mmCIF file of C-alpha atoms in Angstrom:
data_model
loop_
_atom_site.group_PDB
_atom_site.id
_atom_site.type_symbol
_atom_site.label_atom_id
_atom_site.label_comp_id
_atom_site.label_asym_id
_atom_site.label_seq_id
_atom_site.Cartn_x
_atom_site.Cartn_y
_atom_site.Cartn_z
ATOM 1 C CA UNK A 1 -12.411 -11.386 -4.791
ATOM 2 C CA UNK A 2 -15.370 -9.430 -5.827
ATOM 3 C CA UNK A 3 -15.627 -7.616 -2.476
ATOM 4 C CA UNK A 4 -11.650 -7.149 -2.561
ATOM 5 C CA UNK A 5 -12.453 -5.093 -5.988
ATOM 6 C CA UNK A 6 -14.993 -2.585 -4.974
ATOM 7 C CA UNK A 7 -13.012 -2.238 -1.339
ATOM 8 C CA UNK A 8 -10.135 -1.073 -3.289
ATOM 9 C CA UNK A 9 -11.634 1.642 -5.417
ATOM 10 C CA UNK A 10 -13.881 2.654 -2.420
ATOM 11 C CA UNK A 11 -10.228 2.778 -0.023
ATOM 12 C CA UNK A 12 -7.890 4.840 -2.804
ATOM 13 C CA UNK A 13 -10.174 7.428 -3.817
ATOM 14 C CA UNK A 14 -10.779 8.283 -0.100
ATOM 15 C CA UNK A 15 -7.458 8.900 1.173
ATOM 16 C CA UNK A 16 -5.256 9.445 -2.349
ATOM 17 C CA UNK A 17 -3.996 13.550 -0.849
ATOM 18 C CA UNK A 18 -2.052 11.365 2.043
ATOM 19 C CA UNK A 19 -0.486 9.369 -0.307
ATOM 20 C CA UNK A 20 0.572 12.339 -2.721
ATOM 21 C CA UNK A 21 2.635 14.204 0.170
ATOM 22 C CA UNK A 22 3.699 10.587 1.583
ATOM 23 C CA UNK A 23 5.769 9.563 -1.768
ATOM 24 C CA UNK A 24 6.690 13.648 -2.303
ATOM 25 C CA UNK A 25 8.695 12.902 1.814
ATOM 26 C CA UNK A 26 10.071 10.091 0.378
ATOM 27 C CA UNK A 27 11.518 11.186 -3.004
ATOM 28 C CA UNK A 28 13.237 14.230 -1.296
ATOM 29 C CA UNK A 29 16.664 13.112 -0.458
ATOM 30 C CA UNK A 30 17.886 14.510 3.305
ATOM 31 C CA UNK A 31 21.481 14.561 2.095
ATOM 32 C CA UNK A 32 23.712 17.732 3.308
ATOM 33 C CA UNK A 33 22.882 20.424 1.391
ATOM 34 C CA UNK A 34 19.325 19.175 -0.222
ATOM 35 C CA UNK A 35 16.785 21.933 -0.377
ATOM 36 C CA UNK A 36 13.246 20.453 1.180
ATOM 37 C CA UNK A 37 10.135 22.562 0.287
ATOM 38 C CA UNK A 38 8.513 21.069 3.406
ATOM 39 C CA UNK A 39 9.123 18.718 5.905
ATOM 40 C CA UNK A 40 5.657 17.702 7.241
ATOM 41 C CA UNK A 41 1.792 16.566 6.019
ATOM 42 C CA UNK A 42 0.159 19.953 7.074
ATOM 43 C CA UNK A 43 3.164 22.032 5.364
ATOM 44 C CA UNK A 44 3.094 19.408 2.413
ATOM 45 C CA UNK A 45 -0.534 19.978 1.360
ATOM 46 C CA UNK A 46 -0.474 23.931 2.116
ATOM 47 C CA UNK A 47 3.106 24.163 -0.242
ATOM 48 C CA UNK A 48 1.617 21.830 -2.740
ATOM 49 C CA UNK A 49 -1.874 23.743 -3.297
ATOM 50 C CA UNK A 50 -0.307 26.852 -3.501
ATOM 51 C CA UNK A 51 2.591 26.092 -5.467
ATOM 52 C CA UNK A 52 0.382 24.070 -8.322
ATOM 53 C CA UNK A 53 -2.929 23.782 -6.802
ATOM 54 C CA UNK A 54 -5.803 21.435 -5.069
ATOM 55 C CA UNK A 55 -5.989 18.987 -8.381
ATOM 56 C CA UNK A 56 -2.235 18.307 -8.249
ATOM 57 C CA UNK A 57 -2.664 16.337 -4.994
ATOM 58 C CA UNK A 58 -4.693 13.972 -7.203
ATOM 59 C CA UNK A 59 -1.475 13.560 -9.776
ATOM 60 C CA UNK A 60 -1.259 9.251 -10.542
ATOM 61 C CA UNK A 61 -4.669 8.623 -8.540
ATOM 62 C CA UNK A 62 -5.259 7.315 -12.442
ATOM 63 C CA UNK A 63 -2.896 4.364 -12.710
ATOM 64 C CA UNK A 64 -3.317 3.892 -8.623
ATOM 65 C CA UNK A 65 -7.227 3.580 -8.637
ATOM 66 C CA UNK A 66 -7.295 1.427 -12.215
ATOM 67 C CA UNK A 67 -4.476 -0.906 -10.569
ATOM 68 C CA UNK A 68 -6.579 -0.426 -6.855
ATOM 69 C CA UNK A 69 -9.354 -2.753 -7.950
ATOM 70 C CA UNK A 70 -7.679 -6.025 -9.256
ATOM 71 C CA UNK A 71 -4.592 -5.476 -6.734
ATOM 72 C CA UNK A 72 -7.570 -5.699 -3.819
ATOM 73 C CA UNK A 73 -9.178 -8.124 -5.459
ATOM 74 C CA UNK A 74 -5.848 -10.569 -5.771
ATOM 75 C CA UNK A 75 -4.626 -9.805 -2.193
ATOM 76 C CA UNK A 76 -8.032 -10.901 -0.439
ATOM 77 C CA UNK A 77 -9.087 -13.036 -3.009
ATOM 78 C CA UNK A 78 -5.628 -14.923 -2.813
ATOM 79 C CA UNK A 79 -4.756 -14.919 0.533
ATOM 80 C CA UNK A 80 -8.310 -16.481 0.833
ATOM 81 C CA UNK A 81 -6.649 -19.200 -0.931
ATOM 82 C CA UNK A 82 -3.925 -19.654 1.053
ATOM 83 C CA UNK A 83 -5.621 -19.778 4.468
ATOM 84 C CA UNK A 84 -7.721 -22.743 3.346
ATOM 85 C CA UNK A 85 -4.806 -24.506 1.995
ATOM 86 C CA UNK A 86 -2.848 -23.571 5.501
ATOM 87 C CA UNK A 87 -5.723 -24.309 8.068
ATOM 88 C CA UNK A 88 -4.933 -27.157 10.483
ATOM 89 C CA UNK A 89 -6.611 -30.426 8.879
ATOM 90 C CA UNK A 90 -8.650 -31.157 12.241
ATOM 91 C CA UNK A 91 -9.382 -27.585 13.651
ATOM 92 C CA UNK A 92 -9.817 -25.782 10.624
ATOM 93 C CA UNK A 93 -7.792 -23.003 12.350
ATOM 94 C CA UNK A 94 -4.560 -21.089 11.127
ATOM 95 C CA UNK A 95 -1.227 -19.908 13.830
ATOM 96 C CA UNK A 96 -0.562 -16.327 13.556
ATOM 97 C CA UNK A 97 2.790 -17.393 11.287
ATOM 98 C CA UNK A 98 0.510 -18.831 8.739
ATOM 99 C CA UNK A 99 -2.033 -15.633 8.669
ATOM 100 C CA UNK A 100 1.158 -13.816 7.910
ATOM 101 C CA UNK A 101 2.753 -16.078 5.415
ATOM 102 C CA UNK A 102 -0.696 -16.150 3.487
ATOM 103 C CA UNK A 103 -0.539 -12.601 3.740
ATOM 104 C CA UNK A 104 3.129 -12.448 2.159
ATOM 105 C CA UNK A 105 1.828 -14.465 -0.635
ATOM 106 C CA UNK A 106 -1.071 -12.681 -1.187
ATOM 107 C CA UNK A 107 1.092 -9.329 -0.917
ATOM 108 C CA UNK A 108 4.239 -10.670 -3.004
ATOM 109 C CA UNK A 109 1.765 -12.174 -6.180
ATOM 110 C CA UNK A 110 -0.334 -8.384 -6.132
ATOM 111 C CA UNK A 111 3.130 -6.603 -5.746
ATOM 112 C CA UNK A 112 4.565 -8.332 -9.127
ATOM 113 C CA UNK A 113 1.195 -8.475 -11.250
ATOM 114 C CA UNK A 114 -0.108 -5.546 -10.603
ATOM 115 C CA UNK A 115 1.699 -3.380 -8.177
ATOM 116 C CA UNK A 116 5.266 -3.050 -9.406
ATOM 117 C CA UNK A 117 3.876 -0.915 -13.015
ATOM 118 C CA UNK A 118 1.114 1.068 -11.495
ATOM 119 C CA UNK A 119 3.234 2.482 -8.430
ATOM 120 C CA UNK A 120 5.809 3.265 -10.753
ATOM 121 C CA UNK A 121 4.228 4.891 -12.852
ATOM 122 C CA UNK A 122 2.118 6.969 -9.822
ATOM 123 C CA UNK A 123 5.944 7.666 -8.189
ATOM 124 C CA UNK A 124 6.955 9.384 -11.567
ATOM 125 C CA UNK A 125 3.949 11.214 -12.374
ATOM 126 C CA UNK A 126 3.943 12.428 -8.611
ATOM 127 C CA UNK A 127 7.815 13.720 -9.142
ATOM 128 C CA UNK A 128 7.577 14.886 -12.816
ATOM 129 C CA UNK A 129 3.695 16.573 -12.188
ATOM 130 C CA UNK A 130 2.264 14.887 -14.491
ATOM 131 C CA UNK A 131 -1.168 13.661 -15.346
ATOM 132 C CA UNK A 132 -1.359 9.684 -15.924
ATOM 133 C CA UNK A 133 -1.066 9.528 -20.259
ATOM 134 C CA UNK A 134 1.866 12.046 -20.697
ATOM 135 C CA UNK A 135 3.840 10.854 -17.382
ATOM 136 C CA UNK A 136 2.963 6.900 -19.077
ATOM 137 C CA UNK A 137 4.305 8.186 -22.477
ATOM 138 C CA UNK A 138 7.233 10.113 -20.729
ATOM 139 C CA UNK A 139 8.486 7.218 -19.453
ATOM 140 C CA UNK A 140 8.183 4.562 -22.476
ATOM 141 C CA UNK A 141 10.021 7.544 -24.100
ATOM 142 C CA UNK A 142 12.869 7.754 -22.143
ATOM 143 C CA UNK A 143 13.418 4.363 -20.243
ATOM 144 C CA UNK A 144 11.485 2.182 -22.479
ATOM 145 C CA UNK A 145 8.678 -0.180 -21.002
ATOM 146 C CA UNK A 146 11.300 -1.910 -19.035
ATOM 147 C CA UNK A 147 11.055 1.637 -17.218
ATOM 148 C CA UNK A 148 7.665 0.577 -15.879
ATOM 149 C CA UNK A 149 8.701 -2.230 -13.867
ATOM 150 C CA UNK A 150 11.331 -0.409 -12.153
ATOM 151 C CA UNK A 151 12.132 -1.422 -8.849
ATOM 152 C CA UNK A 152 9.817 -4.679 -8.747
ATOM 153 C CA UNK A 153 11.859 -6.476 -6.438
ATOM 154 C CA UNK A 154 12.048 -3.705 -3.950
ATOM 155 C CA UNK A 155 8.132 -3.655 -4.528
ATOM 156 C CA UNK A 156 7.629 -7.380 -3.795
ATOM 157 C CA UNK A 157 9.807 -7.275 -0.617
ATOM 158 C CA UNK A 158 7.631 -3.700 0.247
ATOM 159 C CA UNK A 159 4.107 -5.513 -0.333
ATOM 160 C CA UNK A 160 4.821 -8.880 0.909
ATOM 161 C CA UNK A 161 5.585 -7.530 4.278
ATOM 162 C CA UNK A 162 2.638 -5.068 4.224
ATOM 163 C CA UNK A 163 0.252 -7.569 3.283
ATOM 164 C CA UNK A 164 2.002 -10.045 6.025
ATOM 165 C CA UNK A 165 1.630 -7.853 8.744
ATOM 166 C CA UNK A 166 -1.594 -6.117 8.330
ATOM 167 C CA UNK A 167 -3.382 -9.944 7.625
ATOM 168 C CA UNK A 168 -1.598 -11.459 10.413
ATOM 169 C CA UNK A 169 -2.544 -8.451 12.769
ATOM 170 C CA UNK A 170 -6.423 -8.128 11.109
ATOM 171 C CA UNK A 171 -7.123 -11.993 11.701
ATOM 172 C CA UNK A 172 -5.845 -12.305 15.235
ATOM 173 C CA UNK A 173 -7.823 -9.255 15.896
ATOM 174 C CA UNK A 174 -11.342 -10.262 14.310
ATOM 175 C CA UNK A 175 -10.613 -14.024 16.041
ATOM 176 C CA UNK A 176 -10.165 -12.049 19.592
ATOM 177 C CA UNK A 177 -13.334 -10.013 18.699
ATOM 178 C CA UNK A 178 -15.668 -12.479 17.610
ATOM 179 C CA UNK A 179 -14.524 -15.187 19.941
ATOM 180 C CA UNK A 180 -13.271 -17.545 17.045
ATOM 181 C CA UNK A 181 -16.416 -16.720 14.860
ATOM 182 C CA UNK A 182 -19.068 -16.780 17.672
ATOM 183 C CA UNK A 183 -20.099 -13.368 17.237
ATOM 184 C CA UNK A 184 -20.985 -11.015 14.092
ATOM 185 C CA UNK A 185 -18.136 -8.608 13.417
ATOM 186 C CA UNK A 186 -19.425 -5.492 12.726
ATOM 187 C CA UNK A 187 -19.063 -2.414 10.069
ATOM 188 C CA UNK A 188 -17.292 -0.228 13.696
ATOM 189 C CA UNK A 189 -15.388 -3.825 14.534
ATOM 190 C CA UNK A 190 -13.786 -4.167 11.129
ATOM 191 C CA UNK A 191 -13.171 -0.080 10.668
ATOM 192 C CA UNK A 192 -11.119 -0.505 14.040
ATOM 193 C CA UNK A 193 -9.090 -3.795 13.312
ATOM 194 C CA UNK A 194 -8.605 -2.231 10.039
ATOM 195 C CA UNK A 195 -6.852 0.813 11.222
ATOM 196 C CA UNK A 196 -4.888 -0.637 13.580
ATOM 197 C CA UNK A 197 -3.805 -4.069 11.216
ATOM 198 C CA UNK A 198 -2.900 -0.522 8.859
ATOM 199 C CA UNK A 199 -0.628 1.366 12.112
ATOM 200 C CA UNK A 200 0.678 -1.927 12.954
ATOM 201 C CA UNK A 201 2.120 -2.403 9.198
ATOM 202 C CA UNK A 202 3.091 0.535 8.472
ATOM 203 C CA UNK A 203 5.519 1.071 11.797
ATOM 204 C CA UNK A 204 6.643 -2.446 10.800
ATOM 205 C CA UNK A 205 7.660 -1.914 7.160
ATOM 206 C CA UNK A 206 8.256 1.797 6.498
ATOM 207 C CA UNK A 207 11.541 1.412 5.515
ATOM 208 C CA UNK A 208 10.661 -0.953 2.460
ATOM 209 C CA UNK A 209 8.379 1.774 1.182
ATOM 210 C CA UNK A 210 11.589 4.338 1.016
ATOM 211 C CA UNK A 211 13.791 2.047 -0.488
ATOM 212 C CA UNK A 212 10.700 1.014 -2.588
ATOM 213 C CA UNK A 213 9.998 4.575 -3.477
ATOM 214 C CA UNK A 214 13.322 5.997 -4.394
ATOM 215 C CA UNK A 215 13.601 2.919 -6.479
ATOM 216 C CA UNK A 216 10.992 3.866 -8.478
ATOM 217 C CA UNK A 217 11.733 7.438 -8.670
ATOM 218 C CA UNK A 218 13.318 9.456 -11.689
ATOM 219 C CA UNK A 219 16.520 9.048 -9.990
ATOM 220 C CA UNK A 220 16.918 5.521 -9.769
ATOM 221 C CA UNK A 221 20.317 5.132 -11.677
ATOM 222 C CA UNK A 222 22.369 6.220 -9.174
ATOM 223 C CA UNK A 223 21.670 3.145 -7.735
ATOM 224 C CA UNK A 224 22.743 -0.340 -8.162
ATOM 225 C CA UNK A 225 20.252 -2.306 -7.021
ATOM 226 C CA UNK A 226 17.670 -2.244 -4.198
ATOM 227 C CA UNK A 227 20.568 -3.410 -1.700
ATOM 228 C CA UNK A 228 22.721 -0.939 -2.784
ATOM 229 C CA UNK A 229 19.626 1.555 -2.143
ATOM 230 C CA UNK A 230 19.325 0.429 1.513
ATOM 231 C CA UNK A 231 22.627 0.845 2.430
ATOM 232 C CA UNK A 232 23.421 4.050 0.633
ATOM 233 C CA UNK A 233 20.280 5.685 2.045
ATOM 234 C CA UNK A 234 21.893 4.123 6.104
ATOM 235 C CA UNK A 235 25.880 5.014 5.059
ATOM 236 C CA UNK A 236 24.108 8.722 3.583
ATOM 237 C CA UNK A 237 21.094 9.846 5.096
ATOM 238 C CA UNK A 238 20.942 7.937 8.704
ATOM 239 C CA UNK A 239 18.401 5.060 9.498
ATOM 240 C CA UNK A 240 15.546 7.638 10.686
ATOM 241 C CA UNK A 241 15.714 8.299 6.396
ATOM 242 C CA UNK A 242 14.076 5.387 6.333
ATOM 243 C CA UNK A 243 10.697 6.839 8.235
ATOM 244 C CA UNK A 244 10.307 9.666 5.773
ATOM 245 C CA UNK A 245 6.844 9.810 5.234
ATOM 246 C CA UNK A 246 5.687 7.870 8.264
ATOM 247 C CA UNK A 247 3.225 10.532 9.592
ATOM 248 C CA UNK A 248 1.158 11.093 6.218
ATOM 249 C CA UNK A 249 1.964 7.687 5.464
ATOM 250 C CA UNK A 250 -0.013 6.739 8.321
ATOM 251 C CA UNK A 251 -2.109 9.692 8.008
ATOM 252 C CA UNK A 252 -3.275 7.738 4.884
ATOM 253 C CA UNK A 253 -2.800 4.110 5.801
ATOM 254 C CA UNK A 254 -5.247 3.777 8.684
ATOM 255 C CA UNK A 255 -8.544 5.348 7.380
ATOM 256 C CA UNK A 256 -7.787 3.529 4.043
ATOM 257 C CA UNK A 257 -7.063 0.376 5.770
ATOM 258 C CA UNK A 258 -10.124 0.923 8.121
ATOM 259 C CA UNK A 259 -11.929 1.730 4.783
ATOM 260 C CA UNK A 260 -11.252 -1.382 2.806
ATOM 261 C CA UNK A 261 -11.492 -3.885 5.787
ATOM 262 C CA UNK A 262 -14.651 -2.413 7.020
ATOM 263 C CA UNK A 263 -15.933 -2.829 3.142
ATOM 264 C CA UNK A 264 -14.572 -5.964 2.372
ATOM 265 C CA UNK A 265 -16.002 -7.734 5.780
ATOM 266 C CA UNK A 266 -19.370 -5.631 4.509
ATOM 267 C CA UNK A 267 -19.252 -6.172 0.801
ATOM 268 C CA UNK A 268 -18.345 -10.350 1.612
ATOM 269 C CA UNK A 269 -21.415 -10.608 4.276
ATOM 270 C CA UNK A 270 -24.139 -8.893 1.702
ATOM 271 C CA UNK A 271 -22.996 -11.044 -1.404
ATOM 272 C CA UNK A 272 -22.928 -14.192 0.704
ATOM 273 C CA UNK A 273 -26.222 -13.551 2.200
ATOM 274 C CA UNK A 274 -27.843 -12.722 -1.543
ATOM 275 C CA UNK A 275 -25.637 -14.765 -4.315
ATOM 276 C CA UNK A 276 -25.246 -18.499 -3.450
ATOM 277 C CA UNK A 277 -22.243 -18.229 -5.721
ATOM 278 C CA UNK A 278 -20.042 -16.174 -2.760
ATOM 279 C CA UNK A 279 -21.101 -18.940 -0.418
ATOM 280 C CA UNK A 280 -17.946 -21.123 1.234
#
């Protein structure tokens, strides 16, 4: 759990621009008539410097990077967990369906402890350009503190899947690699299953992080629930709506995913080797 933590900070800081412009694509509504400032990464970071400058692209890093560390820490410290209670009694070994279902827990548990409020309040403070305090107070203001937990189920189906997919992916890849443990996985070994476990998730799920995005947006009212989301955004907008923000999505996804794999395989190797405590 301890390398999970320091992963996490390391991972958000590093690629937060992509993930600015990623929810901005998402919150813009492609309904006939709607007005879109920009329609791409590069255009998305050009428009958004000029229009209210570099440190904007940084609006709710805050609440992302103080949720980042225990949300890192829970997902690899938990899905730990779940692995060892999974693995095959006489092999010790997990099926690819039970890397990904102790991925979905580990995903669904970070998604509704910590998740849920902080990417709420990031989506808001992203829409209204706000720093973290005032968009925080704007929204206890106005919606109350129930406000904060907006779209939680929508969340929990978004970062279960992620979590599924990109564990189920990473620990297929790093038991192909190392020939089941055999050999040392390396910092360039876990930077490359890392961004790949991140392209392979984010192709996969995409669509729960639109529905999970307008959910959490502003304009969330106008729908009923996060069913009523999906199908409004299909019977509206068309099913590619639901790869807005794909390319910076993924433009942020894989290094950050490379990032906090490559750390967390690190981070766990150094603290086993020097603190019997981390020791299995």
């Amino acid at each position: 759990m301890a390398a999970g933590c320091i992963a996490g900070g390391v991972e958000a800081t590093a690629v937060w621009p992509m993930e600015y412009i990623k929810t901005q694509l998402q919150l813009q509504s492609k309904t006939k008539g709607a007005k879109l400032p920009y329609n791409g990464m590069i255009s998305g970071l050009t428009y958004t410097v000029k229009e209210t400058g570099f440190f904007s692209l940084y609006r709710g890093l805050a609440p992302t990077l103080i949720g980042s560390v225990p949300k890192a820490g829970i997902r690899f410290g938990l899905n730990a967990v779940i692995k060892d209670k999974l693995r095959d009694k006489e092999t010790g070994k997990l099926t690819v369906g039970k890397n990904f279902v102790a991925g979905l827990g580990a995903g669904v548990t970070e998604a509704l402890l910590v998740v849920a409020p902080v990417e709420t309040v990031k989506t808001k403070c992203i829409e209204l350009n706000k720093p973290f305090l005032e968009g925080f107070r704007y929204i206890v203001k106005t919606e109350g503190m129930g406000g904060v937990y907006q779209g939680a189920a929508a969340t929990a189906m978004k970062q279960g899947s992620n979590q599924g997919l990109r564990f189920m992916w990473f620990n297929e890849y790093k038991r192909i690699v190392t020939n089941d443990g055999e050999k040392k996985l390396t910092p360039i070994m876990g930077l490359f299953g890392g961004m790949t476990a991140g392209c392979f998730s984010t192709l996969g799920n995409n669509p729960f992080d639109v529905v999970k995005t307008r959910m959490q947006g502003t304009k969330a009212s106008q729908y009923k629930n996060t069913l009523d989301c999906f199908q409004r955004i299909v019977r509206q907008e068309g099913f590619a709506a639901f790869y807005a923000g794909v390319v910076p999505r993924l433009g942020r996804v894989v290094p950050g995913q490379g990032i906090i794999f490559m750390s967390f395989e690190s981070i766990q190797g150094w603290l086993e080797l020097n603190f019997e405590i981390f020791r299995s």
